[in-house]
Amino acid sequence: AELLDARLHPTEGLTRSGEAMIMWVARPSIEAIDDFAHDLVEMVRSLAFDIDGEQIALTASVGVLHLTDDLGSTDFRRARAAVGDALQLAVERGGDQVAVANEGAPDRIERMFEIDRLQGYIDNSQLALAYQEIVSVGTATRCCELLLRILDPVTGQPRPPVDLISALERYGGITKLDTWVVDEALRLTQTTELGDYDHVCLNVSARSIGKADFVEYVAMRLAEAPHLATKLCFEITETATFGDLDTISEFMSTVIDGGAAIALDDFGAGATSFAKFSTLPIQKVKIDGQFVAGCLNEPVDRAIVLACVNIARARGVTTVAEAVETDEQQQFLIDSGVDFLQGYLLHRPELVTT
């Protein structure tokens, strides 16, 4: 530390961060900064220690981040993450290297921040599950869907996590969230009023169902609680089936073998849904809400709803109409033969009471 500090100007600084040292320096150009970093590597390389007659050489890895904007507008948490990312890159190159934070770094940095944000929600009990009832047409079967919510740290009011989910899907942290949802769904079904429902639906991301470790984890959790597994229904968006069909089918088979059910969400929204429908081991389809919204006034939407019902009926699969908001929509869907209805007209989501 003393050798490093001796190379700094009076207005520059040095601090420790774990096993690394962070230096902030002000030089007249980017080139001068890079030269300074390489000089540090050379300085450390020139050091040697004699231990019992054996020469021990040292190496250094240096990560560099160029800050050219006004420091008052700098996000120092992100700056620290960026320079740490560059340092890790220098280490991965074999050490004794200088690596500059580059255009590839932002995605890795954002991934770290989003995963940290998710962990913060979990640690602070700010994640919660709400439920929305799915009403049967003509039977006493009770169903509901679990919906993820983020709780405001001050008011405790829930809000949908749209920004969090999209960010985690983009930067690769969605499986951690899906794992939490699976665990929480099992816990709440065991300990709360959710246990009174015949079927409890939960959503999982297409990215997660393609990961072998997640599939294995789901199989393990279902095997641990077979009496709860029979109540669960895993909803998979129709667009997920655009991927590797063998991978999707493997997840579906794992869930079904574990005693749970599979629902195809947003049915009708994908161009290849009907073609693939006959090959997928599913028990339920949820007709996409955009077609329900237009079923009274748009002939194409109306035709798609009827087609979904007829195809599902031909395969012996249960149908659920999503986003039902008016009495007129409800009556049309009942007359069309839909088995279950879901939407604000019937029940607004509310937090599960724990």
Short mmCIF file of C-alpha atoms in Angstrom, two decimals:
data_model
loop_
_atom_site.label_atom_id
_atom_site.label_comp_id
_atom_site.label_asym_id
_atom_site.label_seq_id
_atom_site.Cartn_x
_atom_site.Cartn_y
_atom_site.Cartn_z
CA ALA A 1 0.00 0.00 0.00
CA GLU A 2 2.83 2.40 0.80
CA LEU A 3 4.46 1.79 -2.60
CA LEU A 4 1.17 2.44 -4.37
CA ASP A 5 0.41 5.53 -2.30
CA ALA A 6 3.85 6.96 -3.12
CA ARG A 7 2.92 7.04 -6.81
CA LEU A 8 -0.22 9.15 -6.29
CA HIS A 9 -0.60 12.90 -6.59
CA PRO A 10 -1.83 14.82 -3.51
CA THR A 11 -5.40 15.01 -4.87
CA GLU A 12 -5.58 11.29 -5.64
CA GLY A 13 -6.47 8.45 -3.28
CA LEU A 14 -6.16 4.81 -2.34
CA THR A 15 -8.40 2.49 -0.35
CA ARG A 16 -8.80 -1.22 0.25
CA SER A 17 -11.78 -3.24 -1.03
CA GLY A 18 -11.57 -6.82 0.17
CA GLU A 19 -8.42 -8.32 -1.28
CA ALA A 20 -8.07 -5.55 -3.86
CA MET A 21 -6.94 -1.93 -3.71
CA ILE A 22 -8.94 0.85 -5.35
CA MET A 23 -7.09 3.93 -6.60
CA TRP A 24 -8.62 7.05 -8.06
CA VAL A 25 -6.29 9.13 -10.15
CA ALA A 26 -6.58 12.29 -12.24
CA ARG A 27 -4.31 12.45 -15.26
CA PRO A 28 -4.35 14.67 -18.34
CA SER A 29 -5.48 11.97 -20.77
CA ILE A 30 -6.84 8.44 -21.07
CA GLU A 31 -3.48 7.36 -22.43
CA ALA A 32 -1.77 8.68 -19.31
CA ILE A 33 -4.16 6.66 -17.14
CA ASP A 34 -3.41 3.50 -19.10
CA ASP A 35 0.34 4.14 -18.89
CA PHE A 36 0.00 4.58 -15.13
CA ALA A 37 -1.78 1.21 -14.85
CA HIS A 38 0.93 -0.57 -16.83
CA ASP A 39 3.60 1.10 -14.68
CA LEU A 40 1.92 -0.42 -11.63
CA VAL A 41 2.13 -3.87 -13.15
CA GLU A 42 5.83 -3.34 -13.94
CA MET A 43 6.51 -2.03 -10.44
CA VAL A 44 5.01 -5.08 -8.76
CA ARG A 45 6.73 -7.40 -11.20
CA SER A 46 10.09 -5.85 -10.25
CA LEU A 47 9.59 -6.77 -6.62
CA ALA A 48 11.03 -10.08 -5.44
CA PHE A 49 11.45 -11.78 -2.11
CA ASP A 50 14.05 -14.27 -1.02
CA ILE A 51 12.59 -17.02 1.15
CA ASP A 52 15.05 -19.71 2.22
CA GLY A 53 17.16 -18.99 -0.81
CA GLU A 54 14.24 -19.14 -3.24
CA GLN A 55 13.25 -16.07 -5.24
CA ILE A 56 9.50 -15.36 -5.06
CA ALA A 57 8.20 -13.10 -7.86
CA LEU A 58 4.99 -11.08 -7.64
CA THR A 59 2.42 -10.26 -10.27
CA ALA A 60 -0.41 -7.74 -10.39
CA SER A 61 -3.74 -7.55 -12.18
CA VAL A 62 -5.20 -4.09 -12.79
CA GLY A 63 -8.70 -3.12 -13.86
CA VAL A 64 -9.22 0.38 -15.27
CA LEU A 65 -12.35 2.47 -15.63
CA HIS A 66 -12.19 5.81 -17.43
CA LEU A 67 -14.41 8.49 -15.89
CA THR A 68 -14.63 11.46 -18.22
CA ASP A 69 -17.97 12.88 -17.03
CA ASP A 70 -18.60 15.29 -14.22
CA LEU A 71 -17.95 13.34 -11.03
CA GLY A 72 -21.04 14.87 -9.48
CA SER A 73 -23.18 12.82 -11.88
CA THR A 74 -21.22 9.59 -11.48
CA ASP A 75 -22.96 6.55 -10.02
CA PHE A 76 -20.11 5.34 -7.84
CA ARG A 77 -21.71 1.99 -7.09
CA ARG A 78 -21.80 1.22 -10.78
CA ALA A 79 -18.32 2.64 -11.25
CA ARG A 80 -17.00 0.35 -8.54
CA ALA A 81 -18.75 -2.63 -10.08
CA ALA A 82 -17.37 -1.76 -13.52
CA VAL A 83 -13.76 -1.51 -12.38
CA GLY A 84 -14.18 -4.73 -10.41
CA ASP A 85 -15.48 -6.40 -13.55
CA ALA A 86 -12.40 -5.19 -15.45
CA LEU A 87 -10.13 -6.47 -12.68
CA GLN A 88 -11.74 -9.90 -12.87
CA LEU A 89 -11.15 -9.90 -16.61
CA ALA A 90 -7.45 -9.14 -16.06
CA VAL A 91 -7.23 -12.04 -13.62
CA GLU A 92 -8.99 -14.40 -16.03
CA ARG A 93 -6.46 -13.52 -18.71
CA GLY A 94 -3.76 -15.03 -16.54
CA GLY A 95 -2.76 -12.15 -14.28
CA ASP A 96 0.03 -9.64 -14.73
CA GLN A 97 -2.39 -7.83 -17.03
CA VAL A 98 -4.26 -4.56 -17.43
CA ALA A 99 -7.91 -4.70 -18.52
CA VAL A 100 -10.08 -1.69 -19.29
CA ALA A 101 -13.83 -1.73 -18.61
CA ASN A 102 -15.28 -2.11 -22.10
CA GLU A 103 -18.55 -2.27 -23.99
CA GLY A 104 -19.10 -5.83 -22.83
CA ALA A 105 -19.04 -4.82 -19.19
CA PRO A 106 -22.45 -3.09 -18.86
CA ASP A 107 -24.47 -6.29 -19.29
CA ARG A 108 -22.40 -8.09 -16.67
CA ILE A 109 -22.66 -5.10 -14.33
CA GLU A 110 -26.41 -4.82 -14.81
CA ARG A 111 -26.75 -8.54 -14.11
CA MET A 112 -24.91 -8.12 -10.81
CA PHE A 113 -27.11 -5.17 -9.83
CA GLU A 114 -30.37 -6.89 -10.71
CA ILE A 115 -29.42 -10.03 -8.79
CA ASP A 116 -28.37 -7.87 -5.84
CA ARG A 117 -31.69 -6.04 -6.07
CA LEU A 118 -33.59 -9.33 -6.07
CA GLN A 119 -31.60 -10.59 -3.08
CA GLY A 120 -32.37 -7.35 -1.27
CA TYR A 121 -36.10 -7.86 -1.83
CA ILE A 122 -35.82 -11.41 -0.50
CA ASP A 123 -33.69 -10.45 2.52
CA ASN A 124 -36.02 -7.57 3.43
CA SER A 125 -39.21 -9.62 2.94
CA GLN A 126 -40.34 -7.31 0.13
CA LEU A 127 -41.36 -10.11 -2.21
CA ALA A 128 -44.85 -11.51 -1.78
CA LEU A 129 -47.37 -13.61 -3.64
CA ALA A 130 -50.89 -12.46 -4.35
CA TYR A 131 -53.64 -14.76 -5.57
CA GLN A 132 -56.45 -14.30 -8.07
CA GLU A 133 -59.30 -16.76 -8.14
CA ILE A 134 -60.06 -18.71 -11.32
CA VAL A 135 -63.80 -19.36 -11.32
CA SER A 136 -65.19 -22.62 -12.65
CA VAL A 137 -68.19 -22.60 -14.95
CA GLY A 138 -70.67 -25.15 -13.63
CA THR A 139 -68.49 -27.07 -11.16
CA ALA A 140 -67.34 -26.64 -7.58
CA THR A 141 -63.63 -26.84 -8.46
CA ARG A 142 -61.64 -24.06 -6.79
CA CYS A 143 -58.56 -22.68 -8.54
CA CYS A 144 -56.34 -19.62 -8.26
CA GLU A 145 -53.23 -18.15 -9.83
CA LEU A 146 -50.29 -16.82 -7.82
CA LEU A 147 -48.97 -13.42 -8.89
CA LEU A 148 -45.65 -11.94 -7.79
CA ARG A 149 -45.69 -8.59 -6.01
CA ILE A 150 -43.07 -6.23 -4.56
CA LEU A 151 -43.98 -4.58 -1.27
CA ASP A 152 -43.21 -0.90 -0.71
CA PRO A 153 -40.70 -0.73 2.18
CA VAL A 154 -42.61 2.12 3.85
CA THR A 155 -46.30 1.55 3.16
CA GLY A 156 -46.24 -2.19 2.52
CA GLN A 157 -48.44 -1.67 -0.54
CA PRO A 158 -47.90 -4.24 -3.32
CA ARG A 159 -47.01 -3.46 -6.91
CA PRO A 160 -46.43 -5.67 -9.96
CA PRO A 161 -42.73 -6.44 -10.60
CA VAL A 162 -42.73 -5.81 -14.34
CA ASP A 163 -39.40 -3.97 -14.40
CA LEU A 164 -37.72 -6.55 -12.16
CA ILE A 165 -38.82 -9.57 -14.18
CA SER A 166 -37.84 -8.05 -17.54
CA ALA A 167 -34.42 -7.06 -16.17
CA LEU A 168 -33.79 -10.50 -14.64
CA GLU A 169 -34.80 -12.21 -17.87
CA ARG A 170 -32.44 -9.98 -19.82
CA TYR A 171 -29.45 -10.28 -17.49
CA GLY A 172 -29.79 -13.90 -16.43
CA GLY A 173 -31.11 -13.79 -12.86
CA ILE A 174 -34.67 -15.01 -13.47
CA THR A 175 -34.01 -18.58 -12.28
CA LYS A 176 -33.24 -17.34 -8.78
CA LEU A 177 -36.64 -15.67 -8.72
CA ASP A 178 -38.42 -18.72 -10.14
CA THR A 179 -36.80 -20.88 -7.47
CA TRP A 180 -38.12 -18.53 -4.78
CA VAL A 181 -41.62 -18.67 -6.31
CA VAL A 182 -41.63 -22.48 -6.31
CA ASP A 183 -40.51 -22.62 -2.67
CA GLU A 184 -42.99 -19.96 -1.58
CA ALA A 185 -45.88 -21.56 -3.46
CA LEU A 186 -45.26 -24.85 -1.68
CA ARG A 187 -44.93 -23.13 1.70
CA LEU A 188 -48.10 -21.09 1.32
CA THR A 189 -50.10 -24.03 0.01
CA GLN A 190 -49.05 -25.93 3.12
CA THR A 191 -49.66 -23.17 5.69
CA THR A 192 -52.36 -20.78 4.41
CA GLU A 193 -55.81 -20.66 2.87
CA LEU A 194 -54.26 -21.67 -0.46
CA GLY A 195 -54.48 -25.23 0.79
CA ASP A 196 -58.26 -25.00 0.38
CA TYR A 197 -57.93 -24.66 -3.39
CA ASP A 198 -57.97 -27.67 -5.69
CA HIS A 199 -55.39 -26.13 -8.02
CA VAL A 200 -52.83 -23.37 -7.39
CA CYS A 201 -51.18 -22.03 -10.53
CA LEU A 202 -47.72 -20.44 -10.63
CA ASN A 203 -45.68 -18.94 -13.44
CA VAL A 204 -42.13 -19.88 -14.40
CA SER A 205 -39.91 -18.29 -17.02
CA ALA A 206 -38.98 -19.92 -20.31
CA ARG A 207 -35.33 -19.29 -19.43
CA SER A 208 -35.62 -21.32 -16.22
CA ILE A 209 -37.33 -24.35 -17.68
CA GLY A 210 -34.41 -24.70 -20.08
CA LYS A 211 -31.91 -25.03 -17.22
CA ALA A 212 -31.17 -28.56 -16.05
CA ASP A 213 -30.45 -27.54 -12.46
CA PHE A 214 -33.83 -25.79 -12.18
CA VAL A 215 -35.65 -28.80 -13.61
CA GLU A 216 -33.86 -31.05 -11.10
CA TYR A 217 -34.73 -28.67 -8.27
CA VAL A 218 -38.42 -28.66 -9.19
CA ALA A 219 -38.41 -32.48 -9.34
CA MET A 220 -36.81 -32.65 -5.89
CA ARG A 221 -39.26 -30.20 -4.30
CA LEU A 222 -42.29 -31.98 -5.75
CA ALA A 223 -40.96 -35.34 -4.53
CA GLU A 224 -40.52 -33.88 -1.03
CA ALA A 225 -44.18 -32.84 -0.83
CA PRO A 226 -46.32 -35.14 -3.01
CA HIS A 227 -49.51 -34.12 -1.16
CA LEU A 228 -48.88 -30.51 -2.23
CA ALA A 229 -47.58 -31.30 -5.70
CA THR A 230 -51.00 -32.52 -6.83
CA LYS A 231 -52.40 -29.05 -6.13
CA LEU A 232 -49.82 -27.17 -8.20
CA CYS A 233 -50.13 -26.18 -11.85
CA PHE A 234 -47.09 -24.70 -13.60
CA GLU A 235 -48.00 -22.07 -16.20
CA ILE A 236 -45.68 -21.77 -19.18
CA THR A 237 -46.16 -19.02 -21.73
CA GLU A 238 -46.92 -20.14 -25.22
CA THR A 239 -43.88 -18.26 -26.54
CA ALA A 240 -41.70 -20.58 -24.43
CA THR A 241 -42.62 -23.38 -26.82
CA PHE A 242 -40.83 -21.56 -29.62
CA GLY A 243 -37.56 -22.85 -28.15
CA ASP A 244 -36.14 -26.35 -27.98
CA LEU A 245 -39.22 -28.55 -27.93
CA ASP A 246 -37.35 -31.47 -26.37
CA THR A 247 -36.23 -29.24 -23.47
CA ILE A 248 -39.74 -27.89 -22.94
CA SER A 249 -41.23 -31.38 -23.06
CA GLU A 250 -38.66 -32.63 -20.54
CA PHE A 251 -39.69 -29.96 -18.04
CA MET A 252 -43.37 -30.67 -18.60
CA SER A 253 -42.82 -34.41 -18.12
CA THR A 254 -40.84 -33.76 -14.93
CA VAL A 255 -43.68 -31.69 -13.51
CA ILE A 256 -46.35 -34.22 -14.48
CA ASP A 257 -44.32 -37.15 -13.13
CA GLY A 258 -44.03 -35.20 -9.87
CA GLY A 259 -47.80 -35.06 -9.56
CA ALA A 260 -48.37 -31.45 -10.69
CA ALA A 261 -50.06 -30.13 -13.83
CA ILE A 262 -49.05 -27.96 -16.78
CA ALA A 263 -50.97 -25.03 -18.24
CA LEU A 264 -50.11 -23.27 -21.49
CA ASP A 265 -50.45 -19.54 -20.82
CA ASP A 266 -51.37 -16.85 -23.38
CA PHE A 267 -52.75 -19.51 -25.74
CA GLY A 268 -53.44 -18.23 -29.23
CA ALA A 269 -50.84 -15.46 -29.09
CA GLY A 270 -48.12 -17.46 -30.88
CA ALA A 271 -48.10 -18.22 -34.57
CA THR A 272 -47.15 -21.87 -34.08
CA SER A 273 -49.34 -22.68 -31.10
CA PHE A 274 -51.88 -24.88 -32.85
CA ALA A 275 -49.17 -26.80 -34.72
CA LYS A 276 -47.29 -27.69 -31.53
CA PHE A 277 -50.32 -28.05 -29.31
CA SER A 278 -50.92 -31.71 -30.11
CA THR A 279 -47.37 -32.70 -29.05
CA LEU A 280 -47.27 -31.02 -25.64
CA PRO A 281 -48.29 -32.89 -22.45
CA ILE A 282 -50.53 -30.17 -21.04
CA GLN A 283 -53.78 -30.31 -19.06
CA LYS A 284 -54.96 -26.71 -19.34
CA VAL A 285 -54.79 -23.75 -21.76
CA LYS A 286 -55.32 -20.12 -20.85
CA ILE A 287 -56.76 -18.09 -23.70
CA ASP A 288 -54.79 -14.87 -24.12
CA GLY A 289 -56.50 -11.81 -22.67
CA GLN A 290 -56.09 -9.74 -25.81
CA PHE A 291 -58.58 -12.00 -27.60
CA VAL A 292 -60.97 -11.96 -24.66
CA ALA A 293 -60.87 -8.15 -24.72
CA GLY A 294 -61.93 -8.09 -28.38
CA CYS A 295 -64.25 -11.09 -28.45
CA LEU A 296 -67.42 -8.98 -28.63
CA ASN A 297 -66.42 -6.44 -31.25
CA GLU A 298 -63.56 -7.94 -33.28
CA PRO A 299 -64.53 -10.86 -35.54
CA VAL A 300 -60.97 -12.22 -35.67
CA ASP A 301 -60.58 -12.17 -31.88
CA ARG A 302 -63.95 -13.85 -31.55
CA ALA A 303 -62.94 -16.55 -34.02
CA ILE A 304 -59.64 -17.18 -32.22
CA VAL A 305 -61.42 -17.63 -28.88
CA LEU A 306 -63.81 -20.16 -30.45
CA ALA A 307 -60.92 -21.95 -32.16
CA CYS A 308 -59.00 -22.22 -28.88
CA VAL A 309 -62.04 -23.71 -27.15
CA ASN A 310 -62.71 -26.20 -29.94
CA ILE A 311 -59.10 -27.36 -30.23
CA ALA A 312 -58.76 -27.73 -26.46
CA ARG A 313 -62.02 -29.67 -26.30
CA ALA A 314 -60.84 -32.00 -29.08
CA ARG A 315 -57.78 -32.82 -27.00
CA GLY A 316 -59.66 -33.10 -23.74
CA VAL A 317 -57.85 -30.07 -22.30
CA THR A 318 -59.44 -27.59 -19.89
CA THR A 319 -59.80 -23.95 -21.01
CA VAL A 320 -59.40 -20.76 -18.97
CA ALA A 321 -60.29 -17.32 -20.34
CA GLU A 322 -58.03 -14.58 -18.95
CA ALA A 323 -58.72 -10.88 -18.35
CA VAL A 324 -62.50 -11.09 -18.16
CA GLU A 325 -63.71 -7.59 -17.32
CA THR A 326 -67.36 -7.25 -18.34
CA ASP A 327 -70.60 -9.17 -17.88
CA GLU A 328 -70.99 -9.36 -21.64
CA GLN A 329 -67.59 -10.98 -22.09
CA GLN A 330 -68.40 -13.44 -19.33
CA GLN A 331 -71.66 -14.50 -20.95
CA PHE A 332 -70.08 -14.92 -24.39
CA LEU A 333 -67.30 -17.08 -22.94
CA ILE A 334 -69.75 -19.26 -21.02
CA ASP A 335 -71.88 -19.70 -24.15
CA SER A 336 -68.70 -20.59 -26.08
CA GLY A 337 -67.91 -23.46 -23.74
CA VAL A 338 -65.00 -22.05 -21.73
CA ASP A 339 -64.42 -24.08 -18.55
CA PHE A 340 -62.93 -21.42 -16.25
CA LEU A 341 -62.96 -17.61 -16.09
CA GLN A 342 -60.34 -15.28 -14.64
CA GLY A 343 -60.26 -11.49 -14.44
CA TYR A 344 -61.04 -8.36 -12.47
CA LEU A 345 -64.76 -8.86 -13.02
CA LEU A 346 -64.59 -11.99 -10.88
CA HIS A 347 -61.80 -11.33 -8.40
CA ARG A 348 -59.09 -8.72 -7.95
CA PRO A 349 -55.72 -10.08 -6.78
CA GLU A 350 -55.07 -9.90 -3.07
CA LEU A 351 -52.05 -10.82 -0.99
CA VAL A 352 -51.96 -14.27 0.55
CA THR A 353 -52.50 -13.90 4.30
CA THR A 354 -49.58 -15.48 6.13
#
